[in-house]
CSV table of C-alpha atoms and ligand atoms in Angstrom, one decimal:
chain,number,residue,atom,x,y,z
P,1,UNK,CA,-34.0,32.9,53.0
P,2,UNK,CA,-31.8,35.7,50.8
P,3,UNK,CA,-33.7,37.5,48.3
P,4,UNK,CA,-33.2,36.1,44.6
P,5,UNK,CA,-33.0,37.7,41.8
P,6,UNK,CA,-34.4,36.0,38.4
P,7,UNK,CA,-32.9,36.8,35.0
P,8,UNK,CA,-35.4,34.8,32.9
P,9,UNK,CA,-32.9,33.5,29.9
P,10,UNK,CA,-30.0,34.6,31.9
P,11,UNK,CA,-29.9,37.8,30.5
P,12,UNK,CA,-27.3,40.4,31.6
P,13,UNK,CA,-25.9,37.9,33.9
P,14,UNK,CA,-22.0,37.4,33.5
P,15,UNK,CA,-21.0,33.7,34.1
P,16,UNK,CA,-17.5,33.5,33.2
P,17,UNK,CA,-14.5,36.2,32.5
P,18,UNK,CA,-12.8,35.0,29.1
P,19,UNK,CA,-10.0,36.3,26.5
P,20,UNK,CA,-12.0,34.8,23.5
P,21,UNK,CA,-14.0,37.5,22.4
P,22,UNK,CA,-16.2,40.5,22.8
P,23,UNK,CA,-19.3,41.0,21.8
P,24,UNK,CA,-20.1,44.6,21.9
P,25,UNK,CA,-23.8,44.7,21.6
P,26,UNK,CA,-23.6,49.0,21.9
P,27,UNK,CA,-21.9,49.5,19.4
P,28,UNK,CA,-22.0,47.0,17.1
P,29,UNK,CA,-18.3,45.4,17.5
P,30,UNK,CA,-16.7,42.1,17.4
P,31,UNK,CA,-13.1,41.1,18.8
P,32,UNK,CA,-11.5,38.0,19.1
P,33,UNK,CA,-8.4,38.1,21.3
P,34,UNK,CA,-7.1,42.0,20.3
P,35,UNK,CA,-8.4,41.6,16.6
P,36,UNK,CA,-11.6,42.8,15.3
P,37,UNK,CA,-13.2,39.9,13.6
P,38,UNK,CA,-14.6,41.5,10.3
P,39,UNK,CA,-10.7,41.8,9.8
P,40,UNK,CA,-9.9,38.4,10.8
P,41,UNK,CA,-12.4,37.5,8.2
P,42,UNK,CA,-10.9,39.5,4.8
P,43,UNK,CA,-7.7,39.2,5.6
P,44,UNK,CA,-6.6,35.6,7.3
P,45,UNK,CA,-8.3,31.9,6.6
P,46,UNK,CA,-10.0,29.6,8.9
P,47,UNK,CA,-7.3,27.4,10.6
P,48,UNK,CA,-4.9,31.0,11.1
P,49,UNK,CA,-8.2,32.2,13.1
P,50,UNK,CA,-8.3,28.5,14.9
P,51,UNK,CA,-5.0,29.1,16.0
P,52,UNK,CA,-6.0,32.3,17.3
P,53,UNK,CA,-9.0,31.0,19.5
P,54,UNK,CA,-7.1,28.0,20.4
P,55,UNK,CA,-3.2,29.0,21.4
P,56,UNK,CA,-3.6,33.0,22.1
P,57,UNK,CA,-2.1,34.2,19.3
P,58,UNK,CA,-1.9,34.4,14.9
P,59,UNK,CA,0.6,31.7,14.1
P,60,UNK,CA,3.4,32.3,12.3
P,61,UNK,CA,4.1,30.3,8.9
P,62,UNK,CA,5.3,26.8,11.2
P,63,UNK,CA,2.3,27.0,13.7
P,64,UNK,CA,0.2,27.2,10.7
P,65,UNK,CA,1.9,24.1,9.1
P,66,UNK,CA,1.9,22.2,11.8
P,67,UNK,CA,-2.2,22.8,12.1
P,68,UNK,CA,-3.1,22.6,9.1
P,69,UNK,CA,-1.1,19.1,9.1
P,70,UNK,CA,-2.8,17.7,11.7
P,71,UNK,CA,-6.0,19.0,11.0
P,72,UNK,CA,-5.5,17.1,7.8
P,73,UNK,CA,-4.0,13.6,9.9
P,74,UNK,CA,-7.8,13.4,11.7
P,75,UNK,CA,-10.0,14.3,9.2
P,76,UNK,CA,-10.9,10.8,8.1
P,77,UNK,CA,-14.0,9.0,9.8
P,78,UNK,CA,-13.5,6.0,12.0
P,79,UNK,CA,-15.5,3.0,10.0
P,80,UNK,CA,-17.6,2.3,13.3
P,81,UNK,CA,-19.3,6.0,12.5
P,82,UNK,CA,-19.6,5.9,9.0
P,83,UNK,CA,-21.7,2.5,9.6
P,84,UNK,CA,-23.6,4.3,12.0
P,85,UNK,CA,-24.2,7.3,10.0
P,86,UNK,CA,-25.5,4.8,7.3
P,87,UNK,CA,-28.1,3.2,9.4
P,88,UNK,CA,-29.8,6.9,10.3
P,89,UNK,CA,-32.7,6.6,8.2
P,90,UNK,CA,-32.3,9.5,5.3
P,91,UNK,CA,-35.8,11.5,7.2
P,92,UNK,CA,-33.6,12.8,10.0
P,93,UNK,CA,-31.8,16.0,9.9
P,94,UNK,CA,-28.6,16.5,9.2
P,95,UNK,CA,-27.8,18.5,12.7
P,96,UNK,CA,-29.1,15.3,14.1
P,97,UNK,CA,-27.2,12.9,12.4
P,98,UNK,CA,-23.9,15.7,12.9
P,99,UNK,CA,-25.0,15.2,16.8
P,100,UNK,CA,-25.2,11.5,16.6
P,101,UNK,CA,-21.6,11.5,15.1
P,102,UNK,CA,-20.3,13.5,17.1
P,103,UNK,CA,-21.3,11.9,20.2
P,104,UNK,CA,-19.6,8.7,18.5
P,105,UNK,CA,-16.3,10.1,18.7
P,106,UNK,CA,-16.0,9.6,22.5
P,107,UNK,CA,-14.4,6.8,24.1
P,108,UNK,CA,-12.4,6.5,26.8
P,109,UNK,CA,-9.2,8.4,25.5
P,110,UNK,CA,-11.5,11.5,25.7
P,111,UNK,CA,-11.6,12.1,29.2
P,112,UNK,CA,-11.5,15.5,31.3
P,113,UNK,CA,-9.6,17.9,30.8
P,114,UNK,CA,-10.1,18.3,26.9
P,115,UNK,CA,-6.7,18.6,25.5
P,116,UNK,CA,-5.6,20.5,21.9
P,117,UNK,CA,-4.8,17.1,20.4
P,118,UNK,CA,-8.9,16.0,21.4
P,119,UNK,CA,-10.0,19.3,19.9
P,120,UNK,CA,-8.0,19.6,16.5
P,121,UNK,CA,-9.4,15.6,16.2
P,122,UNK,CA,-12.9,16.6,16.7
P,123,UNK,CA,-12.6,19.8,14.4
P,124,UNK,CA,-11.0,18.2,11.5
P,125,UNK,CA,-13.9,15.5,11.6
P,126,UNK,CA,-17.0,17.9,12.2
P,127,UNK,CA,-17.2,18.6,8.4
P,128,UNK,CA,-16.6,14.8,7.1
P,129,UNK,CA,-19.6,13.9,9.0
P,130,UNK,CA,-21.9,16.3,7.4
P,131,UNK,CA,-20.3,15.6,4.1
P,132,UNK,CA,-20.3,12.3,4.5
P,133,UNK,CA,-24.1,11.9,5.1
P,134,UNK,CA,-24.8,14.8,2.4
P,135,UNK,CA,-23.2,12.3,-0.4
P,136,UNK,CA,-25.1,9.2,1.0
P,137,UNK,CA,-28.3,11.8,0.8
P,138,UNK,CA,-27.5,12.2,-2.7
P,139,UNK,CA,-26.6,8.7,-3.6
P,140,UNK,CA,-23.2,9.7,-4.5
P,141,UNK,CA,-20.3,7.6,-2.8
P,142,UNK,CA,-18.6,9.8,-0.3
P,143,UNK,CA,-15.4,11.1,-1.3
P,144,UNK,CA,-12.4,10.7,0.8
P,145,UNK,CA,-10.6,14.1,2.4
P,146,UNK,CA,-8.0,15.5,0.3
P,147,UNK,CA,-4.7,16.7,2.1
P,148,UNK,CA,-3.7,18.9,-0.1
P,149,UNK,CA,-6.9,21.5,0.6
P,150,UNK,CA,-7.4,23.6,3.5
P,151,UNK,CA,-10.1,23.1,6.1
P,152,UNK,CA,-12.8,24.9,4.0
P,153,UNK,CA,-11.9,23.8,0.1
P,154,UNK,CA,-11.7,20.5,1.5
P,155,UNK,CA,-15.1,20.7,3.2
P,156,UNK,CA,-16.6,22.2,-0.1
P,157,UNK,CA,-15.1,19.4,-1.8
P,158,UNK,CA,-16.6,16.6,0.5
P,159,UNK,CA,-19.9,18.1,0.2
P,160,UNK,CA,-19.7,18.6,-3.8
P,161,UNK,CA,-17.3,15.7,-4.9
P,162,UNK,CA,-15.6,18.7,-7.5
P,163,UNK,CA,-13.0,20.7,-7.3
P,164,UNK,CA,-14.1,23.8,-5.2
P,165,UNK,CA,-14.6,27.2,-6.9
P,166,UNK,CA,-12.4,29.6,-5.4
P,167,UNK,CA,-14.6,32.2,-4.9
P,168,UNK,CA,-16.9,30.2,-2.8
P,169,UNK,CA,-13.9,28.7,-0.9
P,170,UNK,CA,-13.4,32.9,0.1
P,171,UNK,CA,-16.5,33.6,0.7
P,172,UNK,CA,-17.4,30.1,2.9
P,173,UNK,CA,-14.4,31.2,4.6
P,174,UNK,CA,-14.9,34.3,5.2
P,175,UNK,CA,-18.6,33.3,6.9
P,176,UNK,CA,-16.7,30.6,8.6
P,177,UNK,CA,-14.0,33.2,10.7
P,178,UNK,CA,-17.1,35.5,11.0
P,179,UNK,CA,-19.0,32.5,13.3
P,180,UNK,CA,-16.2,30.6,14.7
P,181,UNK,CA,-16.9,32.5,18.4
P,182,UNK,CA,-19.2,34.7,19.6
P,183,UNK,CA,-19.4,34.8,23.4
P,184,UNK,CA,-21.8,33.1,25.9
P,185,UNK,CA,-23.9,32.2,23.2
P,186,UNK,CA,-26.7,29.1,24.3
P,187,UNK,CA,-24.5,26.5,22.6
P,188,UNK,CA,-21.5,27.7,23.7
P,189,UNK,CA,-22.8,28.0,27.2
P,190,UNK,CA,-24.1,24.8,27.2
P,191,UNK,CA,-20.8,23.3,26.2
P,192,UNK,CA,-19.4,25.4,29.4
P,193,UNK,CA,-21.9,23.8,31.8
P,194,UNK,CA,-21.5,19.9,30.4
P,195,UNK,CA,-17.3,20.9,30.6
P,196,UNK,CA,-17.6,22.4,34.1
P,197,UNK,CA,-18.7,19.0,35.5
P,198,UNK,CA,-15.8,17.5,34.2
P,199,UNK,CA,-17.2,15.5,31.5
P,200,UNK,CA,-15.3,14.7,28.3
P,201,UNK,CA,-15.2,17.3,25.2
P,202,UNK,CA,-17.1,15.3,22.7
P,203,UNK,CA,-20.1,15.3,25.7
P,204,UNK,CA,-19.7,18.8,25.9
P,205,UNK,CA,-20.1,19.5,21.9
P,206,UNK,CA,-22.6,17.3,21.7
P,207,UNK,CA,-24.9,18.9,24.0
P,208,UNK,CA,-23.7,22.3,21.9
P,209,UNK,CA,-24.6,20.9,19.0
P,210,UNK,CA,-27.8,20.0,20.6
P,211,UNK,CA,-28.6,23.9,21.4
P,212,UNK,CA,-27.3,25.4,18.1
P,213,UNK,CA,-29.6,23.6,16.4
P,214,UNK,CA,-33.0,24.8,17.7
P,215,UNK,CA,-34.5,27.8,15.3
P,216,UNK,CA,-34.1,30.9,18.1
P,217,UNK,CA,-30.3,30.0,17.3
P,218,UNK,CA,-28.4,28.3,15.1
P,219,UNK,CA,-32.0,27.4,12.9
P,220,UNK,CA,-32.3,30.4,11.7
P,221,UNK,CA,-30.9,30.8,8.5
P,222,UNK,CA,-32.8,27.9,6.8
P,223,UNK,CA,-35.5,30.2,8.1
P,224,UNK,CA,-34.5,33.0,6.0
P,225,UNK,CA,-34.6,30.9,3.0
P,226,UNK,CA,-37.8,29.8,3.4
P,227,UNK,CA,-39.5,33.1,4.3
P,228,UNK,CA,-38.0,34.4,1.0
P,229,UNK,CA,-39.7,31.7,-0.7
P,230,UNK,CA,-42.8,32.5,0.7
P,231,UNK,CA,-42.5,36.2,0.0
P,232,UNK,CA,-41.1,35.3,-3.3
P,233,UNK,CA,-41.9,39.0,-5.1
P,234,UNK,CA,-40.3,42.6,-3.8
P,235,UNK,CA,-44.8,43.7,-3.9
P,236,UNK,CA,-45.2,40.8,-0.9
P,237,UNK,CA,-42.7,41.7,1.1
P,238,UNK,CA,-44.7,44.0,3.2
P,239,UNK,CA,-48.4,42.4,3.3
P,240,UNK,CA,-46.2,39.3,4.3
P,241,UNK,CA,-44.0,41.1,6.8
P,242,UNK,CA,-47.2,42.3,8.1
P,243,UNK,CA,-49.1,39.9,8.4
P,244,UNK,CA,-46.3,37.3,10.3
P,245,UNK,CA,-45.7,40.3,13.1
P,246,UNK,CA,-49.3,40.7,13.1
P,247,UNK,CA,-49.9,36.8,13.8
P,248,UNK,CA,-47.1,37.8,17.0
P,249,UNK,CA,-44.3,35.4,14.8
P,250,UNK,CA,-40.8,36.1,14.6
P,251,UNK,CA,-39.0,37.7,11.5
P,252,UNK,CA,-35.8,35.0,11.1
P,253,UNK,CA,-32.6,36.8,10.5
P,254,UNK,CA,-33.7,39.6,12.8
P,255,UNK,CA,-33.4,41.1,17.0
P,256,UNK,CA,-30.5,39.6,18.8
P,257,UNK,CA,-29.8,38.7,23.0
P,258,UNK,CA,-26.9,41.2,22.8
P,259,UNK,CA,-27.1,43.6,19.5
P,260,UNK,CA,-29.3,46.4,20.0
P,261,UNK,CA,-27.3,47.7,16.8
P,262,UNK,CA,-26.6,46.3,13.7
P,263,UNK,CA,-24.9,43.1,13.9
P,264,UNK,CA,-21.0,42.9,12.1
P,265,UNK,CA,-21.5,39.9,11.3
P,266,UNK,CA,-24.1,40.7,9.2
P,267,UNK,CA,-22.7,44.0,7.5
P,268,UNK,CA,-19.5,42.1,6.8
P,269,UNK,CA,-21.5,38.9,4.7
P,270,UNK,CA,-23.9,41.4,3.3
P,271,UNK,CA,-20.6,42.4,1.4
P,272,UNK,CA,-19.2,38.2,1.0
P,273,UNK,CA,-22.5,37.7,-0.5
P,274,UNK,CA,-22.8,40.6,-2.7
P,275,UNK,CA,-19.5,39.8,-4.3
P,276,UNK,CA,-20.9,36.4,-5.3
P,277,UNK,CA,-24.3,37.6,-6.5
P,278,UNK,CA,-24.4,40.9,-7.8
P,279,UNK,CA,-26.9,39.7,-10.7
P,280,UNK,CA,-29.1,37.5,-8.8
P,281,UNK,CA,-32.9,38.5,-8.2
P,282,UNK,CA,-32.8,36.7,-4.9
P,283,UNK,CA,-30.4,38.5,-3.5
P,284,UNK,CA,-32.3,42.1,-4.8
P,285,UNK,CA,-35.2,40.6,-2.9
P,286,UNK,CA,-33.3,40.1,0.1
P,287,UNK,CA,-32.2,43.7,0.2
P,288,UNK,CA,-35.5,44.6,0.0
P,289,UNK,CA,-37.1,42.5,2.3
P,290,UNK,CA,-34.3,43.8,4.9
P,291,UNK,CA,-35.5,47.5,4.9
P,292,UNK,CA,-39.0,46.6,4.8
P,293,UNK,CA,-38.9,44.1,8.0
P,294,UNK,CA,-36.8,46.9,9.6
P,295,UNK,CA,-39.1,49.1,8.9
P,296,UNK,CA,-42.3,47.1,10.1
P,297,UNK,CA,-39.9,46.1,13.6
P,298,UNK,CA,-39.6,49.2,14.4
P,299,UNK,CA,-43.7,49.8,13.6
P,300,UNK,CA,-44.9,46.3,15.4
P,301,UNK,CA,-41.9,46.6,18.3
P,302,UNK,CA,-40.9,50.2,18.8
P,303,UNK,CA,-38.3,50.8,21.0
P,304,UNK,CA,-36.9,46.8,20.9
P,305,UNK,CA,-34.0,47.7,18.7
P,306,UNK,CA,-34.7,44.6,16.3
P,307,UNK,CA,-31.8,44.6,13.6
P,308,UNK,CA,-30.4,42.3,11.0
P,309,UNK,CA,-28.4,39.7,12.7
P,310,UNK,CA,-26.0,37.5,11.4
P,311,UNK,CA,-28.3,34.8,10.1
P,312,UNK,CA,-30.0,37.4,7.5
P,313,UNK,CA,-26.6,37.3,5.0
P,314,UNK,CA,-25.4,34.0,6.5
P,315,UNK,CA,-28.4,32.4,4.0
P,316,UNK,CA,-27.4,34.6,1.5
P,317,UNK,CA,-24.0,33.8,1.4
P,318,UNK,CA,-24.6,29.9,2.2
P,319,UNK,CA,-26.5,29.6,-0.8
P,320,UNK,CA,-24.5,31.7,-3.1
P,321,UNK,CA,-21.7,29.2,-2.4
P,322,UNK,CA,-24.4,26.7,-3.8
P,323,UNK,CA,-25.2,24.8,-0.3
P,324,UNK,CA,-28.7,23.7,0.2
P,325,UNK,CA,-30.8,25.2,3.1
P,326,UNK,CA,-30.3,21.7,4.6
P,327,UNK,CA,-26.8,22.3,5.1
P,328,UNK,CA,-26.8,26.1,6.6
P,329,UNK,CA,-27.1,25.0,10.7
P,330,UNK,CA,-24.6,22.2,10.5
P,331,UNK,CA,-22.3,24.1,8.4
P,332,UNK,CA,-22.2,26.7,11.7
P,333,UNK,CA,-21.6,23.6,13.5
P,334,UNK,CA,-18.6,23.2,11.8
P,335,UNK,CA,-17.4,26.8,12.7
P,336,UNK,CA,-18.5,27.4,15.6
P,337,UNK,CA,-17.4,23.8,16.8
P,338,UNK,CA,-13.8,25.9,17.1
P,339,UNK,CA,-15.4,28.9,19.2
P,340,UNK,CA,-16.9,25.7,21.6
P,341,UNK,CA,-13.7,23.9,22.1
P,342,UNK,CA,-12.1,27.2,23.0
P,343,UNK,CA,-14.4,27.8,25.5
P,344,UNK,CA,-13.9,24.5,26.7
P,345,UNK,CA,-10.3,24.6,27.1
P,346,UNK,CA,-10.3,27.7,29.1
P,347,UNK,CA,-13.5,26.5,31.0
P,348,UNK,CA,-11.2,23.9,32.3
P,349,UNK,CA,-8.0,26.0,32.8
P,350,UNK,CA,-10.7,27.6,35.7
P,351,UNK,CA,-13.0,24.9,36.0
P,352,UNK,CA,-15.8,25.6,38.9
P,353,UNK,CA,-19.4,23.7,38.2
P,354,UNK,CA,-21.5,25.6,36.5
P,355,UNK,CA,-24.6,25.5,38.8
P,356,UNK,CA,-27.4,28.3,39.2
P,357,UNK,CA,-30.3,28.0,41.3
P,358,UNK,CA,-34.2,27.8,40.5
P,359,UNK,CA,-36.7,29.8,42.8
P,360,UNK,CA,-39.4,27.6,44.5
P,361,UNK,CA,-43.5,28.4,43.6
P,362,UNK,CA,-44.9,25.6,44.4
P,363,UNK,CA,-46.6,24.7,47.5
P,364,UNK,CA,-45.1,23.6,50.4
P,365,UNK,CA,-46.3,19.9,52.0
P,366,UNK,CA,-48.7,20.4,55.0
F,401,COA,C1,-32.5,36.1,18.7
F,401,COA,C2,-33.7,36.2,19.7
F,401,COA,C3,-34.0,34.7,20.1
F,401,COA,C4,-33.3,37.0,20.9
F,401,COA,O1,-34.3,36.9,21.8
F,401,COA,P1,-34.5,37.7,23.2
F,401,COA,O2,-33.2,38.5,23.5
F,401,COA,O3,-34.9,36.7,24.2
F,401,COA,O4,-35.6,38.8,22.9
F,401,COA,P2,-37.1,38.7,23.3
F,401,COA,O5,-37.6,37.3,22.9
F,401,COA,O6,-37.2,39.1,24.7
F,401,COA,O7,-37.7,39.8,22.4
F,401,COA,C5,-37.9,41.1,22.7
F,401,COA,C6,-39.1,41.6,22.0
F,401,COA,O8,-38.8,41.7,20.6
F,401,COA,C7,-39.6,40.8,19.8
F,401,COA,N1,-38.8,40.2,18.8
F,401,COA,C8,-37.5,39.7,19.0
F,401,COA,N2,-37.0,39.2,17.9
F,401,COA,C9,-38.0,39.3,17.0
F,401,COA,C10,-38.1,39.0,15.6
F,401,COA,N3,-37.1,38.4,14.9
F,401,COA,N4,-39.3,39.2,15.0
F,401,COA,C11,-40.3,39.8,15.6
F,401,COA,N5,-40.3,40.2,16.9
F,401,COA,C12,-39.1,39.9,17.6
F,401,COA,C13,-40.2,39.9,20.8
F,401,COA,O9,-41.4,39.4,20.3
F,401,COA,C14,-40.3,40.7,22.0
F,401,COA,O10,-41.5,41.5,21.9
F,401,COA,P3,-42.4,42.0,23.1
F,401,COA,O11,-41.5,42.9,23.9
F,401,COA,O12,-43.6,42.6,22.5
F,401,COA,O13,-42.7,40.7,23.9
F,401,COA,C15,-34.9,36.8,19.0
F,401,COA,O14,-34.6,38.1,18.5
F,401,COA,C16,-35.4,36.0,17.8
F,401,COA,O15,-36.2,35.1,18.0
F,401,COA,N6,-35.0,36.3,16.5
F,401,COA,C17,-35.4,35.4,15.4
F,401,COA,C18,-34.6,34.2,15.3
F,401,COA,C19,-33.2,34.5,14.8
F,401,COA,O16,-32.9,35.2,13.8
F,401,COA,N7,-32.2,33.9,15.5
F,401,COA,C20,-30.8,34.0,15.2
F,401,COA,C21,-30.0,34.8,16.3
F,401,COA,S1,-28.4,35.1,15.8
C-alpha cells in the first residue's frame, strides 16, 4: 500500500487551480480576477462585481444593462415556492427555509453543466426568498420586487417594505462585494464537489448553503451579536473574554483557515460600519472588545495568530443597516451565492470528480 498523507480539514491541500480570487493569508490580501477587492468594494456595486466573477471581466455600461435587466426578469418567486415557504412552520431558521427554497428551484431544465442563464435565475431569487419569509415572519404581506432598484436596494426593500436608505444600500453593498468570493472556502468547496459529479447547480448551492450555514462559517456573525449582548459593558469585556477561552470556547469573529494576519475584509467594514455609527455605544463596545479578545488570543493561544476576521464588522455593519441577527447568515448566502456559482461554472469548464480518499483503522475481518 503507498504511504498516505492526512491533512485533517484539508488543510494546505490545493484542490483546484482557479482565476476567481486570491486569498493571501501572509499578508493579509484579497484579489478577485486582477482587482483587489477592498477596491471593488468602494468603488463599483454588486452586479459590476458579478459580472466580474461570472464573465472575466468589469462590464462596460451595456454588459451592465443587460445584467442588471435580467437579474431584475428572475427575481420573482415561482408560486409553487412561495406556498412552500408558507407551510415551513415560523420555528425554523431562516438559512433553512433559504435551503429548502433553494433546493425548489430545480427541475429538470437545470441539468449539468450550469449555464449563466441557470446562475443569474438563481441569484436574482436568493434574496426574494429570505425576504419573502422575513415579511411572512413579521406578518407583513411580502412585497413584490421592484425593477427599477438594483440587486441590493431592492433586497433592502423586500426585507423592509420602505424605500431603502441610501446609506445602508452603500454600506450593504459594500459588505456584499466584500463576501461575494473568497476561495476554497467549506461552502464553496462543497458546491465544487456536488458540481464535479455532474449534478445540477441548484444541488450544488443547496449543499453550499447547507455548509455556510454551520457557526465555524457562515454562523458566525449572529455570534458576535450575541456575545456582545452578553458582555454588554466595556468593564466585562475581559472577565468574559476570560472566562469563554478559559472554558476552551471559541471567540466568534476571530482566527481564520487561511489569515494568520488581519483579515481585509474586516479592516475594510470596520470602516463601512463606522461610517454608519460613529455615535452608537455598541459599536464603542465592539472596538473595545476587539483589542481586548486580541489581546487575551494571544495570552490563551500564543503563537496561533488569531485575528479579527471578517465576521467581527460583518455584525457590525449588518446591524447598522438595521437587519436583525436572524438575517446576517442568509444575507452572506445571498453574496456569496455569486462566488459559488462562479466556482461552479469553471468547476465544469474542467470538471474531474472531486474524490479524496479516507485511511482505514479499523480492524481487518479474520
Ligand atoms: C475559523 C476557524 C473555524 C478556523 O479553524 P482552524 O483553521 O481549523 O483552526 P483550529 O481549529 O485548528 O484552531 C487553531 C487553534 O486556535 C484556537 N482557536 C481558533 N479560533 C479560535 C477562536 N475564535 N477563539 C479561541 N480559540 C481559537 C483553537 O482552539 C486551536 O487551539 P489549540 O492549538 O490550542 O488546539 C476558527 O478560527 C474558529 O472557530 N473561529 C471562530 C468562528 C468564526 O469566527 N468563524 C468565521 C470564520 S470567517
Amino acid at each position: 500500500m503507498s504511504q498516505q498523507v492526512i491533512s485533517i480539514g484539508l488543510e494546505g491541500i490545493v484542490v483546484a487551480e482557479t482565476e476567481l480570487s486570491l486569498v493571501d493569508g501572509i499578508n493579509g490580501l484579497l484579489v478577485y480576477r486582477n482587482h483587489w477587492a477592498r477596491d471593488l468594494a468602494i468603488e463599483k456595486t454588486f452586479e459590476e462585481v458579478a459580472h466580474l466573477l461570472w464573465y472575466g471581466h468589469l462590464p462596460d455600461r451595456e454588459e451592465l444593462n443587460r445584467l442588471k435587466s435580467q437579474l431584475v426578469a428572475n427575481r420573482t418567486l415561482p408560486s409553487y415556492v412561495k406556498a412552500a415557504i408558507d407551510l415551513i412552520p415560523s420555528d425554523v431558521d431562516m438559512m433553512s427555509v433559504l435551503r429548502t427554497g433553494v433546493s425548489l428551484l430545480g427541475n429538470a431544465g437545470h441539468d449539468w453543466p450550469p449555464t449563466m442563464d441557470q446562475v443569474i435565475s438563481l441569484t436574482a431569487k436568493v434574496p426574494t426568498i429570505v425576504a419573502y419569509r422575513q415579511a411572512r415572519l413579521e406578518g407583513r404581506e411580502p412585497v413584490e420586487p421592484r425593477s427599477d432598484l438594483d440587486h441590493t436596494a431592492n433586497y433592502l426593500y423586500m426585507l423592509k417594505g420602505t424605500e431603502p436608505n441610501q446609506a445602508h444600500v452603500r454600506a450593504l453593498d459594500a459588505y456584499l462585494i466584500l463576501t461575494q468570493e473568497h476561495g476554497m472556502n467549506a461552502s464553496t468547496f462543497s458546491g465544487r464537489v456536488v458540481s464535479s459529479t455532474r449534478s445540477d447547480l441548484i444541488s450544488a448551492v443547496t449543499a453550499a448553503i447547507g455548509a455556510l450555514k454551520g457557526p465555524l462559517h457562515g454562523g458566525a456573525p449572529s455570534g458576535v451579536i450575541e456575545m456582545m449582548e452578553q458582555i454588554g459593558t466595556p468593564e466585562n469585556a475581559e472577565p468574559w473574554l476570560r472566562k469563554a477561552l478559559e472554558n476552551g470556547e471559541r471567540i466568534m469573529g476571530f482566527g481564520h483557515r487561511v489569515y494568520k494576519t488581519r483579515d481585509p475584509r474586516s479592516e475594510a467594514l470596520q470602516v463601512v460600519a463606522s461610517q454608519l455609527s460613529a455615535d452608537d455605544p455598541w459599536f464603542a463596545l465592539a472596538t473595545h472588545v476587539e483589542k481586548v479578545a486580541l489581546k487575551l488570543l494571544e495570552e490563551y493561544k500564543p503563537g496561533r495568530k488569531l485575528n479579527t476576521n471578517v465576521e467581527f464588522y460583518a455584525a457590525a455593519v449588518m446591524r447598522a443597516v438595521g437587519l436583525p441577527d436572524t438575517l446576517f447568515t442568509p444575507t452572506f448566502a445571498v453574496s456569496r451565492t455569486v462566488g459559488w456559482c462562479a466556482h461552479i461554472l469553471e468547476q465544469a469548464a474542467n470538471n474531474r470528480i472531486i474524490r479524496p480518499e479516507s485511511l482505514y483503522i479499523g480492524q481487518m475481518p479474520k
